[in-house]
Short mmCIF file of C-alpha atoms in Angstrom, two decimals:
data_model
loop_
_atom_site.label_atom_id
_atom_site.label_comp_id
_atom_site.label_asym_id
_atom_site.label_seq_id
_atom_site.Cartn_x
_atom_site.Cartn_y
_atom_site.Cartn_z
CA MET B 1226 -12.79 -16.50 -7.86
CA GLY B 1227 -11.69 -18.96 -10.53
CA ILE B 1228 -7.92 -19.03 -10.88
CA VAL B 1229 -7.55 -17.28 -7.54
CA SER B 1230 -9.34 -20.17 -5.81
CA ARG B 1231 -7.47 -22.87 -7.68
CA GLN B 1232 -3.98 -21.46 -7.30
CA SER B 1233 -4.40 -20.09 -3.78
CA ILE B 1234 -6.04 -23.28 -2.48
CA LYS B 1235 -3.29 -25.45 -3.96
CA ALA B 1236 -0.64 -23.13 -2.60
CA THR B 1237 -2.31 -23.02 0.80
CA ILE B 1238 -2.59 -26.82 0.96
CA ALA B 1239 1.09 -27.12 0.06
CA THR B 1240 1.95 -24.50 2.65
CA TYR B 1241 0.02 -26.19 5.42
CA LEU B 1242 1.71 -29.51 4.65
CA ALA B 1243 4.90 -27.48 5.06
CA VAL B 1244 3.54 -26.05 8.32
CA ILE B 1245 3.29 -29.58 9.73
CA ILE B 1246 6.93 -30.13 8.91
CA GLY B 1247 7.74 -26.61 10.10
CA TYR B 1248 6.07 -27.34 13.45
CA LEU B 1249 8.02 -30.58 13.74
CA ASN B 1250 11.21 -28.61 13.06
CA LEU B 1251 10.63 -25.49 15.15
CA GLY B 1252 7.98 -26.59 17.63
CA TYR B 1253 9.17 -30.12 18.43
CA PHE B 1254 12.77 -30.95 17.38
CA PHE B 1255 14.37 -27.51 17.89
CA PRO B 1256 13.34 -27.39 21.59
CA LYS B 1257 14.47 -31.02 21.91
CA ILE B 1258 17.98 -30.72 20.47
CA PHE B 1259 18.89 -27.03 20.68
CA SER B 1260 19.03 -24.57 23.59
CA THR B 1261 16.80 -21.51 23.59
CA GLU B 1262 19.92 -19.48 22.87
CA GLN B 1263 20.78 -21.55 19.78
CA ILE B 1264 17.16 -21.25 18.55
CA GLY B 1265 17.40 -17.51 19.08
CA LEU B 1266 20.60 -17.38 17.04
CA ILE B 1267 18.98 -19.18 14.06
CA SER B 1268 16.02 -16.77 14.29
CA PHE B 1269 18.37 -13.80 14.47
CA LEU B 1270 20.39 -14.88 11.43
CA LEU B 1271 17.36 -15.55 9.26
CA GLY B 1272 15.45 -12.49 10.48
CA THR B 1273 18.38 -10.13 9.84
CA SER B 1274 19.05 -11.70 6.45
CA THR B 1275 15.42 -11.34 5.40
CA LEU B 1276 15.42 -7.68 6.49
CA LEU B 1277 18.55 -6.96 4.42
CA VAL B 1278 17.02 -8.78 1.46
CA SER B 1279 14.34 -6.11 1.25
CA VAL B 1280 17.09 -3.47 1.13
CA PHE B 1281 19.07 -4.81 -1.81
CA GLN B 1282 16.05 -6.13 -3.76
CA MET B 1283 14.98 -2.47 -4.13
CA GLY B 1284 11.30 -3.38 -4.67
CA ILE B 1285 12.06 -5.52 -7.73
CA PRO B 1286 9.70 -8.46 -6.91
CA THR B 1287 6.69 -6.11 -6.68
CA THR B 1288 7.83 -4.25 -9.79
CA ILE B 1289 7.92 -7.50 -11.75
CA VAL B 1290 4.32 -8.35 -10.88
CA ARG B 1291 3.10 -4.79 -11.39
CA TYR B 1292 4.63 -4.11 -14.77
CA LEU B 1293 4.60 -7.43 -16.58
CA PRO B 1294 1.29 -6.63 -18.39
CA VAL B 1295 2.78 -3.34 -19.58
CA VAL B 1296 6.09 -4.95 -20.53
CA LYS B 1297 4.40 -7.62 -22.58
CA LYS B 1298 2.32 -5.03 -24.37
CA ASN B 1299 5.46 -3.01 -25.18
CA ASN B 1300 7.47 -6.07 -26.24
CA THR B 1301 10.30 -5.28 -23.80
CA GLU B 1302 10.34 -8.49 -21.71
CA LYS B 1303 14.02 -9.33 -22.28
CA ALA B 1304 15.28 -5.88 -21.27
CA PHE B 1305 12.92 -5.91 -18.26
CA TYR B 1306 14.19 -9.35 -17.21
CA LEU B 1307 17.83 -8.22 -17.29
CA PHE B 1308 16.90 -5.10 -15.34
CA SER B 1309 15.27 -7.21 -12.67
CA ILE B 1310 18.50 -9.23 -12.16
CA ILE B 1311 21.21 -6.58 -12.47
CA THR B 1312 19.56 -4.01 -10.18
CA PRO B 1313 19.41 -6.16 -7.00
CA LEU B 1314 22.87 -7.60 -7.70
CA VAL B 1315 24.43 -4.15 -7.79
CA PHE B 1316 22.66 -3.10 -4.57
CA PHE B 1317 23.69 -6.36 -2.86
CA ILE B 1318 27.32 -5.51 -3.48
CA VAL B 1319 26.86 -1.96 -2.25
CA VAL B 1320 24.83 -2.85 0.88
CA PHE B 1321 27.13 -5.59 2.13
CA GLY B 1322 30.23 -3.68 1.20
CA ILE B 1323 29.10 -0.86 3.51
CA LEU B 1324 28.11 -3.28 6.27
CA ALA B 1325 31.46 -5.04 6.06
CA LEU B 1326 33.27 -1.71 6.61
CA PHE B 1327 31.30 -1.00 9.81
CA SER B 1328 30.76 -4.55 11.11
CA SER B 1329 32.93 -4.08 14.23
CA GLN B 1330 31.12 -0.89 15.24
CA ILE B 1331 27.70 -2.53 14.72
CA LEU B 1332 28.61 -5.55 16.83
CA ASN B 1333 30.12 -3.49 19.64
CA THR B 1334 27.13 -1.11 19.74
CA PHE B 1335 24.16 -3.45 19.48
CA TYR B 1336 25.44 -6.93 20.41
CA PRO B 1337 28.37 -6.39 22.78
CA ASN B 1338 27.66 -9.45 24.96
CA ASN B 1339 26.45 -11.88 22.30
CA LYS B 1340 29.43 -14.00 21.32
CA LEU B 1341 27.28 -16.34 19.23
CA VAL B 1342 26.15 -13.39 17.08
CA GLU B 1343 29.76 -12.38 16.49
CA GLU B 1344 30.79 -15.95 15.68
CA TYR B 1345 28.06 -16.64 13.11
CA ILE B 1346 27.37 -13.20 11.60
CA PHE B 1347 29.28 -13.97 8.40
CA TYR B 1348 26.44 -16.29 7.35
CA ILE B 1349 24.06 -13.36 6.93
CA PRO B 1350 25.34 -12.30 3.44
CA LEU B 1351 25.03 -15.90 2.20
CA PHE B 1352 21.48 -16.28 3.47
CA SER B 1353 20.54 -12.86 2.11
CA LEU B 1354 21.85 -13.51 -1.38
CA LEU B 1355 20.10 -16.86 -1.74
CA ILE B 1356 16.80 -15.71 -0.18
CA GLY B 1357 16.80 -12.54 -2.27
CA PHE B 1358 17.34 -14.09 -5.65
CA THR B 1359 15.02 -16.98 -4.94
CA GLY B 1360 12.40 -14.28 -4.34
CA ILE B 1361 13.25 -12.70 -7.75
CA TRP B 1362 12.63 -16.00 -9.60
CA ALA B 1363 9.45 -16.60 -7.59
CA ALA B 1364 8.16 -13.13 -8.48
CA HIS B 1365 8.67 -13.86 -12.19
CA SER B 1366 6.69 -17.06 -11.75
CA ASN B 1367 3.96 -15.30 -9.77
CA SER B 1368 3.59 -12.71 -12.51
CA LEU B 1369 2.67 -15.61 -14.79
CA LEU B 1370 0.03 -16.73 -12.25
CA ARG B 1371 2.16 -19.72 -11.21
CA ILE B 1372 2.46 -19.62 -7.45
CA VAL B 1373 2.10 -23.27 -6.45
CA VAL B 1374 5.53 -24.69 -7.34
CA PRO B 1375 7.53 -21.72 -5.94
CA THR B 1376 5.44 -22.03 -2.79
CA ILE B 1377 6.18 -25.76 -2.53
CA ILE B 1378 9.91 -25.09 -2.99
CA GLU B 1379 10.01 -22.23 -0.49
CA LYS B 1380 7.71 -23.62 2.14
CA PHE B 1381 7.74 -27.42 1.81
CA ILE B 1382 11.00 -28.59 0.27
CA SER B 1383 13.13 -26.23 2.31
CA ARG B 1384 11.56 -27.43 5.58
CA LEU B 1385 11.78 -31.07 4.52
CA LEU B 1386 15.51 -30.62 3.91
CA ILE B 1387 15.90 -28.92 7.26
CA LEU B 1388 14.09 -31.87 8.89
CA ILE B 1389 16.68 -34.14 7.32
CA LEU B 1390 19.45 -31.96 8.82
CA ILE B 1391 17.74 -32.28 12.20
CA PHE B 1392 17.83 -36.07 12.00
CA LEU B 1393 21.54 -35.78 11.17
CA VAL B 1394 21.99 -33.73 14.35
CA ILE B 1395 20.00 -36.23 16.41
CA SER B 1396 22.12 -39.03 14.95
CA GLN B 1397 25.23 -37.05 15.91
CA ILE B 1398 26.45 -37.07 12.32
CA ILE B 1399 26.66 -33.29 12.33
CA ASP B 1400 26.97 -30.74 15.13
CA PHE B 1401 25.42 -27.29 15.48
CA ASP B 1402 28.19 -25.59 13.50
CA LEU B 1403 27.74 -27.88 10.55
CA PHE B 1404 23.94 -27.61 10.89
CA ILE B 1405 24.14 -23.84 10.29
CA ALA B 1406 26.48 -24.34 7.31
CA SER B 1407 24.10 -26.96 5.87
CA TYR B 1408 21.23 -24.53 6.33
CA VAL B 1409 22.90 -22.37 3.67
CA VAL B 1410 23.03 -25.37 1.37
CA VAL B 1411 19.31 -25.83 1.79
CA TYR B 1412 18.64 -22.27 0.59
CA PHE B 1413 21.01 -22.83 -2.34
CA ILE B 1414 19.05 -25.89 -3.43
CA CYS B 1415 15.77 -23.89 -3.22
CA PHE B 1416 17.41 -21.11 -5.24
CA LEU B 1417 18.33 -23.53 -8.04
CA LEU B 1418 14.95 -25.27 -8.05
CA THR B 1419 13.06 -21.95 -8.29
CA TYR B 1420 15.33 -20.72 -11.05
CA PHE B 1421 14.98 -23.84 -13.21
CA TYR B 1422 11.21 -23.86 -12.70
CA PHE B 1423 10.98 -20.31 -13.97
CA LEU B 1424 13.11 -21.23 -17.01
CA ARG B 1425 10.66 -24.01 -17.78
CA ILE B 1426 7.47 -21.95 -17.61
CA LYS B 1427 8.67 -18.62 -19.01
CA GLU B 1428 6.82 -17.52 -22.10
CA LYS B 1429 8.61 -17.39 -25.42
CA ARG B 1430 9.57 -13.90 -26.38
CA ASN B 1431 9.37 -12.32 -29.80
CA SER B 1432 12.71 -12.24 -31.58
CA ASN B 1433 12.37 -8.50 -32.21
CA GLN B 1434 12.52 -7.24 -28.65
CA GLU B 1435 12.50 -3.51 -27.83
CA LYS B 1436 14.69 -1.81 -25.27
CA LEU B 1437 13.26 -0.06 -22.24
CA THR B 1438 12.67 3.57 -23.09
CA PRO B 1439 14.19 6.19 -20.74
CA PRO B 1440 10.74 7.44 -19.58
CA PHE B 1441 9.54 3.89 -18.87
CA ARG B 1442 12.83 3.00 -17.11
CA LYS B 1443 12.39 6.12 -14.95
CA GLU B 1444 8.78 5.06 -14.15
CA ILE B 1445 9.71 1.58 -13.04
CA LEU B 1446 12.66 2.90 -11.04
CA GLN B 1447 10.33 5.32 -9.24
CA PHE B 1448 7.88 2.49 -8.60
CA GLY B 1449 10.76 0.26 -7.45
CA ALA B 1450 11.95 2.93 -5.05
CA ILE B 1451 8.49 3.28 -3.55
CA SER B 1452 8.13 -0.50 -3.41
CA PHE B 1453 11.54 -0.69 -1.74
CA LEU B 1454 10.32 1.52 1.10
CA THR B 1455 7.15 -0.59 1.31
CA MET B 1456 9.08 -3.85 1.46
CA ILE B 1457 11.63 -2.73 3.97
CA GLY B 1458 8.85 -1.44 6.19
CA ALA B 1459 7.12 -4.79 5.97
CA LYS B 1460 10.32 -6.67 6.75
CA ILE B 1461 11.06 -4.41 9.67
CA VAL B 1462 7.72 -5.37 11.12
CA GLU B 1463 8.30 -9.09 10.42
CA ASN B 1464 11.80 -9.28 11.83
CA ILE B 1465 12.62 -6.30 14.04
CA ASP B 1466 11.02 -7.87 17.13
CA VAL B 1467 13.47 -10.80 17.14
CA ILE B 1468 16.38 -8.45 16.41
CA MET B 1469 15.38 -6.02 19.21
CA ILE B 1470 14.67 -8.83 21.72
CA THR B 1471 18.18 -10.16 20.96
CA SER B 1472 19.63 -6.68 21.62
CA ILE B 1473 17.48 -5.58 24.59
CA LEU B 1474 17.02 -8.97 26.29
CA ASP B 1475 18.99 -11.97 25.00
CA LEU B 1476 19.10 -14.81 22.46
CA SER B 1477 17.23 -17.12 24.84
CA ASN B 1478 14.16 -14.86 24.94
CA ALA B 1479 14.42 -14.44 21.16
CA GLY B 1480 14.22 -18.23 20.82
CA ILE B 1481 11.10 -18.49 22.97
CA TYR B 1482 9.46 -15.62 21.13
CA LYS B 1483 10.32 -17.05 17.71
CA ILE B 1484 8.56 -20.34 18.41
CA ALA B 1485 5.49 -18.61 19.90
CA PHE B 1486 5.36 -16.15 16.96
CA TYR B 1487 5.61 -19.00 14.50
CA ILE B 1488 2.62 -20.79 16.02
CA GLY B 1489 0.49 -17.66 16.23
CA GLY B 1490 1.46 -16.61 12.73
CA VAL B 1491 0.31 -19.87 11.11
CA ILE B 1492 -3.12 -18.41 10.47
CA MET B 1493 -1.63 -15.83 8.06
CA ILE B 1494 -0.62 -18.41 5.47
CA PRO B 1495 -3.83 -18.20 3.37
CA LEU B 1496 -3.40 -14.42 3.10
CA GLY B 1497 0.03 -14.96 1.55
CA SER B 1498 -1.29 -17.46 -0.98
CA ILE B 1499 -4.37 -15.42 -1.92
CA GLY B 1500 -2.31 -12.23 -2.02
CA GLN B 1501 0.25 -13.78 -4.36
CA ILE B 1502 -2.34 -14.81 -6.95
CA SER B 1503 -4.50 -11.69 -6.43
CA SER B 1504 -1.67 -9.22 -7.08
CA PRO B 1505 -1.20 -9.95 -10.82
CA LEU B 1506 -5.00 -10.01 -11.26
CA PHE B 1507 -5.30 -6.60 -9.62
CA ALA B 1508 -2.61 -5.36 -12.02
CA GLN B 1509 -4.66 -6.67 -14.98
CA PHE B 1510 -7.96 -5.22 -13.66
CA TRP B 1511 -6.43 -1.78 -13.05
CA GLU B 1512 -4.89 -1.83 -16.51
CA SER B 1513 -8.27 -2.68 -18.11
CA LYS B 1514 -10.19 -0.40 -15.68
CA SER B 1515 -12.35 -3.31 -14.49
CA TYR B 1516 -13.29 -1.66 -11.21
CA GLN B 1517 -16.20 -3.94 -10.35
CA LYS B 1518 -13.90 -6.98 -10.66
CA ILE B 1519 -11.49 -5.28 -8.26
CA HIS B 1520 -14.23 -4.72 -5.72
CA ASP B 1521 -15.55 -8.27 -6.07
CA LEU B 1522 -12.11 -9.75 -5.61
CA TYR B 1523 -11.51 -7.50 -2.55
CA LYS B 1524 -14.75 -8.67 -0.88
CA LYS B 1525 -14.44 -12.35 -1.78
CA ALA B 1526 -10.90 -12.48 -0.49
CA SER B 1527 -11.99 -11.01 2.86
CA ILE B 1528 -14.80 -13.42 3.64
CA ASN B 1529 -12.72 -16.40 2.61
CA LEU B 1530 -9.80 -15.22 4.72
CA ILE B 1531 -12.05 -14.62 7.75
CA LEU B 1532 -13.37 -18.17 7.49
CA ILE B 1533 -10.04 -19.88 6.95
CA GLY B 1534 -8.18 -17.66 9.39
CA GLY B 1535 -10.99 -17.96 11.96
CA LEU B 1536 -10.94 -21.75 11.82
CA LEU B 1537 -7.16 -21.74 12.35
CA PHE B 1538 -7.43 -19.18 15.17
CA VAL B 1539 -10.00 -21.29 16.98
CA GLY B 1540 -7.83 -24.39 16.42
CA ILE B 1541 -4.84 -22.70 18.09
CA PHE B 1542 -6.99 -21.21 20.89
CA ILE B 1543 -8.63 -24.46 21.95
CA ASN B 1544 -5.32 -26.37 21.95
CA LEU B 1545 -3.12 -23.71 23.53
CA ASP B 1546 -2.29 -25.78 26.66
CA ASN B 1547 -1.88 -28.95 24.62
CA ILE B 1548 0.68 -27.28 22.34
CA PHE B 1549 3.07 -26.88 25.25
CA LYS B 1550 2.32 -30.32 26.65
CA VAL B 1551 3.43 -32.05 23.46
CA MET B 1552 6.44 -29.73 22.94
CA PRO B 1553 9.74 -31.15 24.26
CA ASN B 1554 10.89 -29.06 27.20
CA GLY B 1555 7.59 -27.20 26.85
CA ASN B 1556 7.91 -25.72 30.33
CA ASN B 1557 10.84 -23.65 29.05
CA PHE B 1558 8.57 -21.98 26.51
CA LEU B 1559 5.43 -21.36 28.62
CA GLU B 1560 6.26 -17.64 28.66
CA GLY B 1561 5.22 -17.64 25.03
CA LYS B 1562 1.61 -18.69 25.65
CA MET B 1563 0.07 -15.24 25.62
CA VAL B 1564 2.38 -14.23 22.78
CA ILE B 1565 0.64 -16.81 20.60
CA ILE B 1566 -2.83 -15.46 21.34
CA VAL B 1567 -1.87 -11.81 20.83
CA ILE B 1568 -0.10 -12.49 17.54
CA ALA B 1569 -2.85 -14.74 16.28
CA LEU B 1570 -5.54 -12.16 17.06
CA GLY B 1571 -3.55 -9.43 15.30
CA LYS B 1572 -3.08 -11.63 12.26
CA LEU B 1573 -6.81 -12.52 12.13
CA ILE B 1574 -7.80 -8.83 12.12
CA ASN B 1575 -5.28 -8.32 9.31
CA MET B 1576 -6.88 -11.08 7.27
CA ALA B 1577 -10.39 -9.65 7.79
CA LEU B 1578 -9.18 -6.42 6.19
CA SER B 1579 -8.36 -8.49 3.13
CA VAL B 1580 -5.74 -7.98 0.40
CA ASN B 1581 -5.79 -4.14 0.72
CA GLY B 1582 -2.01 -3.90 0.27
CA HIS B 1583 -2.08 -5.82 -3.01
CA LEU B 1584 -5.02 -3.79 -4.26
CA LEU B 1585 -3.18 -0.50 -3.53
CA GLN B 1586 0.21 -1.68 -4.76
CA ASN B 1587 -1.14 -2.27 -8.24
CA SER B 1588 -3.11 0.99 -8.43
CA LYS B 1589 -1.97 4.51 -9.25
CA TYR B 1590 -1.99 5.19 -5.53
CA TYR B 1591 0.68 2.59 -4.85
CA TYR B 1592 2.67 5.18 -2.86
CA VAL B 1593 0.04 5.04 -0.10
CA ASN B 1594 1.39 1.59 0.76
CA THR B 1595 4.73 3.19 1.27
CA TYR B 1596 3.50 5.98 3.51
CA SER B 1597 1.53 3.52 5.62
CA ILE B 1598 4.42 1.06 5.78
CA VAL B 1599 6.77 3.77 6.92
CA LEU B 1600 4.25 4.60 9.62
CA LEU B 1601 4.12 0.88 10.49
CA GLY B 1602 7.93 0.59 10.68
CA ILE B 1603 8.22 3.63 12.94
CA LEU B 1604 5.29 2.48 15.09
CA THR B 1605 6.74 -1.03 15.43
CA VAL B 1606 10.19 0.20 16.50
CA VAL B 1607 8.80 2.73 18.97
CA THR B 1608 6.28 0.37 20.54
CA ASN B 1609 8.94 -2.37 20.82
CA LEU B 1610 11.28 0.06 22.56
CA ILE B 1611 8.46 0.93 25.01
CA PHE B 1612 6.88 -2.46 25.56
CA ILE B 1613 9.83 -4.91 25.53
CA PRO B 1614 11.56 -3.35 28.62
CA LYS B 1615 8.16 -3.32 30.42
CA TRP B 1616 6.67 -6.71 29.47
CA GLY B 1617 9.45 -8.68 27.76
CA ILE B 1618 8.42 -10.86 24.84
CA LEU B 1619 4.70 -10.27 25.50
CA GLY B 1620 5.43 -6.57 24.98
CA ALA B 1621 7.00 -7.40 21.64
CA ALA B 1622 3.86 -9.34 20.64
CA ILE B 1623 1.60 -6.44 21.65
CA ALA B 1624 3.81 -4.04 19.72
CA SER B 1625 3.66 -6.17 16.59
CA ALA B 1626 -0.10 -6.82 16.76
CA LEU B 1627 -0.99 -3.21 17.51
CA SER B 1628 1.22 -1.86 14.77
CA LEU B 1629 -0.20 -4.32 12.23
CA VAL B 1630 -3.80 -3.38 13.03
CA VAL B 1631 -3.11 0.36 12.77
CA PHE B 1632 -1.28 -0.20 9.50
CA ASN B 1633 -4.18 -2.06 7.94
CA LEU B 1634 -6.78 0.34 9.19
CA VAL B 1635 -4.92 3.23 7.49
CA LYS B 1636 -5.10 1.37 4.14
CA PHE B 1637 -8.70 0.35 4.77
CA PHE B 1638 -9.90 3.92 5.29
CA PHE B 1639 -7.90 5.22 2.32
CA ILE B 1640 -9.47 2.64 -0.04
CA LEU B 1641 -12.91 3.41 1.42
CA TYR B 1642 -12.39 7.12 0.88
CA LYS B 1643 -10.74 7.10 -2.52
CA PHE B 1644 -12.39 4.15 -4.26
CA LYS B 1645 -15.63 3.76 -2.21
CA MET B 1646 -14.67 0.12 -1.72
CA HIS B 1647 -14.60 -1.95 1.46
CA PRO B 1648 -13.96 -5.71 1.98
CA PHE B 1649 -16.97 -6.47 4.18
CA SER B 1650 -20.33 -7.97 3.27
CA LEU B 1651 -23.52 -9.07 5.01
CA MET B 1652 -21.82 -12.37 5.75
CA THR B 1653 -18.96 -10.84 7.70
CA VAL B 1654 -20.90 -10.61 10.96
CA PRO B 1655 -22.11 -14.25 10.87
CA ALA B 1656 -18.55 -15.34 10.17
CA VAL B 1657 -17.33 -13.55 13.28
CA ILE B 1658 -20.18 -15.01 15.35
CA ILE B 1659 -19.16 -18.50 14.24
CA ILE B 1660 -15.59 -17.86 15.40
CA LEU B 1661 -16.83 -16.64 18.81
CA LEU B 1662 -19.38 -19.48 19.29
CA THR B 1663 -16.98 -22.27 18.42
CA SER B 1664 -14.37 -20.74 20.77
CA PHE B 1665 -16.97 -20.83 23.53
CA ILE B 1666 -17.93 -24.44 22.81
CA ASN B 1667 -14.41 -25.41 23.71
CA PHE B 1668 -15.10 -24.68 27.39
CA LEU B 1669 -17.98 -27.20 27.32
CA ILE B 1670 -15.79 -30.09 26.06
CA PRO B 1671 -14.35 -32.31 28.83
CA GLU B 1672 -10.59 -32.61 28.95
CA LEU B 1673 -9.19 -36.09 28.22
CA ASP B 1674 -6.24 -37.48 30.13
CA ASN B 1675 -4.24 -38.36 27.02
CA VAL B 1676 -3.05 -35.12 25.42
CA TYR B 1677 -3.02 -36.54 21.89
CA ALA B 1678 -6.52 -37.95 22.27
CA ASP B 1679 -7.65 -34.61 23.69
CA ILE B 1680 -6.23 -32.72 20.67
CA LEU B 1681 -7.95 -35.07 18.21
CA PHE B 1682 -11.25 -35.15 20.10
CA ARG B 1683 -11.42 -31.42 20.76
CA SER B 1684 -10.26 -30.38 17.25
CA SER B 1685 -12.69 -32.77 15.52
CA ILE B 1686 -15.71 -31.46 17.41
CA ILE B 1687 -14.81 -27.80 16.94
CA SER B 1688 -13.85 -28.22 13.27
CA PHE B 1689 -17.07 -30.06 12.47
CA ALA B 1690 -19.13 -27.41 14.23
CA PHE B 1691 -17.29 -24.55 12.52
CA VAL B 1692 -17.34 -26.02 8.94
CA THR B 1693 -20.91 -27.29 8.98
CA THR B 1694 -22.25 -23.99 10.43
CA ALA B 1695 -20.33 -22.00 7.83
CA TYR B 1696 -21.49 -24.30 5.04
CA TYR B 1697 -25.21 -24.34 5.87
CA THR B 1698 -25.33 -20.58 6.46
CA ASN B 1699 -23.76 -20.18 2.99
CA ILE B 1700 -21.35 -17.56 4.21
CA SER B 1701 -19.01 -17.97 1.20
CA SER B 1702 -19.88 -19.52 -2.16
CA ASP B 1703 -16.14 -20.26 -2.70
CA PHE B 1704 -15.91 -21.96 0.68
CA ASN B 1705 -18.97 -24.11 -0.09
CA ALA B 1706 -17.75 -24.92 -3.57
CA GLN B 1707 -14.52 -26.30 -2.16
CA ILE B 1708 -16.39 -28.35 0.48
CA ASN B 1709 -18.54 -29.77 -2.27
CA LYS B 1710 -15.56 -30.47 -4.47
CA PHE B 1711 -13.51 -32.30 -1.89
CA THR B 1712 -16.23 -34.00 0.17
CA LEU B 1713 -19.87 -34.04 -0.97
CA ASN B 1714 -19.13 -34.51 -4.66
CA LYS B 1715 -17.02 -37.52 -3.82
CA LEU B 1716 -20.08 -39.40 -2.57
CA PRO B 1717 -21.26 -42.20 -4.90
CA TRP B 1718 -24.72 -40.71 -5.53
CA LYS B 1719 -23.13 -37.30 -6.22
CA ARG B 1720 -20.83 -38.73 -8.85
CA ASN B 1721 -23.84 -40.00 -10.79
#
């Protein structure tokens, strides 16, 4: 997949380095130094902020990636850039102006007994502003096929800075109040780094720039409106569970769920990286009517995502008990064990269905994403309302996983019907068999007394079995190429 492989692999490696730090933060230190209620508060603040970001961004990040090829052709880059900044800024003022007017009613209706929410709710606009405009700069970079550095800033540097804050809490230099305030500073630093990176890589524009024509402005506004509905639906799915658990149950359950969801959701990271770099390529291929390239990219992304996601799913499954053994106060979070499995399984099915959302978003049928995401948002809210009172946080996990699978199946069948394309190949079945077999092998491995030795021993055996089987069955040429590049080609006789 050429540039897709290079950029997505680099971004994925950077992201998984960040995951290690993220696990130290959320999976080890947070349970050690914060109560489940405080963890739930942090999750609530960030989840609500992220949801509101999708409201005031008005689909601009997707619009940037979709229309850059057209903008460059029309020589209207400067006007398009200004449009991409002014539009979300105006909507930010409108959205938070309205929320400020009705803040008391919102708190009394949905969070009447959550004093922590009332005390810290003023941080939400700050988080939203910084997260939103960092996303704008990152989208401009992504449209230039530069996803690695923005990913490092968003995923790695932010978590490294948060880790530093955690050590300051442990050292009793700062308390929880100052930790939350410093969290805002972390996002401000990431905002600045992403902005200056974009300034460094942006392409030089012709001096004679054209203005956006009224018809074209109307077109991108329509696309932005559709993308807005798509994004807000996606953010509802990502964040509504924590918000609803906080409202229906309490912040403590939200904290347990957040950590479990984070662990189960780790397997989705490659989809984010491959989707980021695939999206501008889909835009180019649709513009040039290169339909075979679209189909090839769709299929290659699927098999690679099944392999990478499958390996990560197996890694989580075989170490599920060990995860809670090494987690400080792990017994307080055992309720999240099945949440991890349900979320991870839902995410793996999502990865198998490939980058269908990115394919549709850059086609003339981009509005299908919106219809399906609206369905997803409604389904997620309804299933959460039904399942959370019945099964608590496990119900929230089932609701999220079920909604996600239905959402992706809708897009899968539409692409199959309209374009006669699907993401599967002859190698899909062997890939699934490898996932099942290596999961079964786990039950044959004896458990070691030392939990860290058991993790290393168990993970090494399963990883070796998974990778070597996938390699010698030649399931993915891209997978094999990367194995050769980073291992076999490093051998002395290979270098000659």
